[in-house]
Amino acid sequence: MSTFRSAVVQFEAVPDRPDRNLETITRLARQAVADGARLVVFPEMCLLGYWHLRRHTAERLYELAEPVSGPSVSRIQQLAVALGAGLGVGWLEVDDGALFNSYAVCLPDGTTQVHRKLHAFEHEAISSGSRFTVFDTPWQLRMGVLICWDNNLVENVRATALLGATILLAPHQTGGTNSVSPHGMKPIPLQVWENRLADPAAVEKAFNGPDGREWLLRWLPARAHDNGLFVLFSNGVGRDDDELRTGNAMVIDPYGRIIAETPAPVEAVVLADLDLDLVPLSTGRRWMRGRRPELYGILTEPQGNELAPRAARFSPDPLDPGRADSGR
């Protein structure tokens, strides 16, 4: 097999309505598979909605959470078997009393792989995962999953590649966030989305500008290029509580080239044929062979300025990399 057809999806989840979101996922999965997709990648937390969760009490989150064996993921698993395709969906997982921002990859052989977001910041009651997720598939391909902010830390993508992944599923809920960085993303006014039918040019400009696609292009293609893997980027689109998600679903090849995407600020399925023969001699794979691991001990040594994911995501304090105690 030299090519592998995959699909990345963007859609607007209905908050706290897994029943309605399951209907959308089922419809779009069937559409993608009918067009030849063997793997369909849906966004982060797409079964429940995302940004509004930070406003819920912990008790409400436990009411909404499901184990991997619960009805929502079980339904997706049944659909994956029926369609003969892999389906990736995000949900709020509960396991042994702990909550996780999780992503289930349901495979056509009846198995399910689960990744727990390594850098969860959405709510103080949601824990971060503690392991990388790389797995074999029925197509003799190794895949990995990193959720949203997991992908921002370069070490995570490199580790996923070193564990053998040649395809990285990168489900997100991003765009239009209120970054504390002076040149990071900024919120897009909600009126831009609400007025999208009357002024479609304005919403396209906003979603493809510095608070959407342009921000992604500063770093996301580099994750694919530097590690010699395909990146399948899915995202929400439209209103997400008081922020706007910008869509921009795309597939990036091991040379950092965007081989399929949609600039349209609407629900969309983006298909791409992955040329697997690109991986072995890709620049990133050759660079990885030139690594000198004996030099990299500093990457695993605490520097004294580390913060928990929520604090690191929202802290306004500047970091002076020359001072070990800065940022505390």
mmCIF file of C-alpha atoms in Angstrom, residues 45 47-48 53 61-62 64-70 73 89-104 112-117 125-129 131 147:
data_model
loop_
_atom_site.group_PDB
_atom_site.id
_atom_site.type_symbol
_atom_site.label_atom_id
_atom_site.label_comp_id
_atom_site.label_asym_id
_atom_site.label_seq_id
_atom_site.Cartn_x
_atom_site.Cartn_y
_atom_site.Cartn_z
ATOM 1 C CA MET A 45 -13.904 17.065 22.497
ATOM 2 C CA LEU A 47 -18.822 14.689 21.363
ATOM 3 C CA LEU A 48 -19.495 17.297 24.037
ATOM 4 C CA LEU A 53 -16.671 23.198 29.970
ATOM 5 C CA LEU A 61 -18.355 17.495 34.445
ATOM 6 C CA TYR A 62 -18.696 14.129 36.169
ATOM 7 C CA LEU A 64 -21.258 14.578 31.424
ATOM 8 C CA ALA A 65 -18.212 12.310 31.406
ATOM 9 C CA GLU A 66 -18.259 8.729 30.132
ATOM 10 C CA PRO A 67 -15.816 5.830 30.338
ATOM 11 C CA VAL A 68 -14.397 4.511 27.089
ATOM 12 C CA SER A 69 -16.918 1.674 27.386
ATOM 13 C CA GLY A 70 -19.778 4.183 27.658
ATOM 14 C CA VAL A 73 -17.574 5.796 22.208
ATOM 15 C CA VAL A 89 -13.411 11.366 18.197
ATOM 16 C CA GLY A 90 -12.783 13.475 21.283
ATOM 17 C CA TRP A 91 -14.766 13.244 24.523
ATOM 18 C CA LEU A 92 -14.629 13.814 28.288
ATOM 19 C CA GLU A 93 -13.463 10.561 29.830
ATOM 20 C CA VAL A 94 -13.931 9.373 33.388
ATOM 21 C CA ASP A 95 -11.736 6.557 34.633
ATOM 22 C CA ASP A 96 -11.228 5.458 38.228
ATOM 23 C CA GLY A 97 -12.612 8.756 39.496
ATOM 24 C CA ALA A 98 -10.414 10.970 37.299
ATOM 25 C CA LEU A 99 -11.468 13.129 34.344
ATOM 26 C CA PHE A 100 -9.499 13.426 31.107
ATOM 27 C CA ASN A 101 -9.705 15.293 27.824
ATOM 28 C CA SER A 102 -9.455 12.133 25.741
ATOM 29 C CA TYR A 103 -9.492 11.009 22.133
ATOM 30 C CA ALA A 104 -10.645 7.594 20.978
ATOM 31 C CA THR A 112 -10.063 1.239 20.338
ATOM 32 C CA GLN A 113 -6.973 3.289 21.182
ATOM 33 C CA VAL A 114 -7.263 6.150 23.679
ATOM 34 C CA HIS A 115 -5.049 9.191 24.108
ATOM 35 C CA ARG A 116 -5.377 11.458 27.124
ATOM 36 C CA LYS A 117 -4.310 15.051 26.553
ATOM 37 C CA ALA A 125 -10.924 19.068 37.621
ATOM 38 C CA ILE A 126 -9.549 17.648 34.346
ATOM 39 C CA SER A 127 -6.293 15.729 34.748
ATOM 40 C CA SER A 128 -3.479 15.480 32.232
ATOM 41 C CA GLY A 129 -2.480 12.197 30.664
ATOM 42 C CA ARG A 131 1.889 8.654 28.312
ATOM 43 C CA ILE A 147 -4.454 16.699 21.292
#
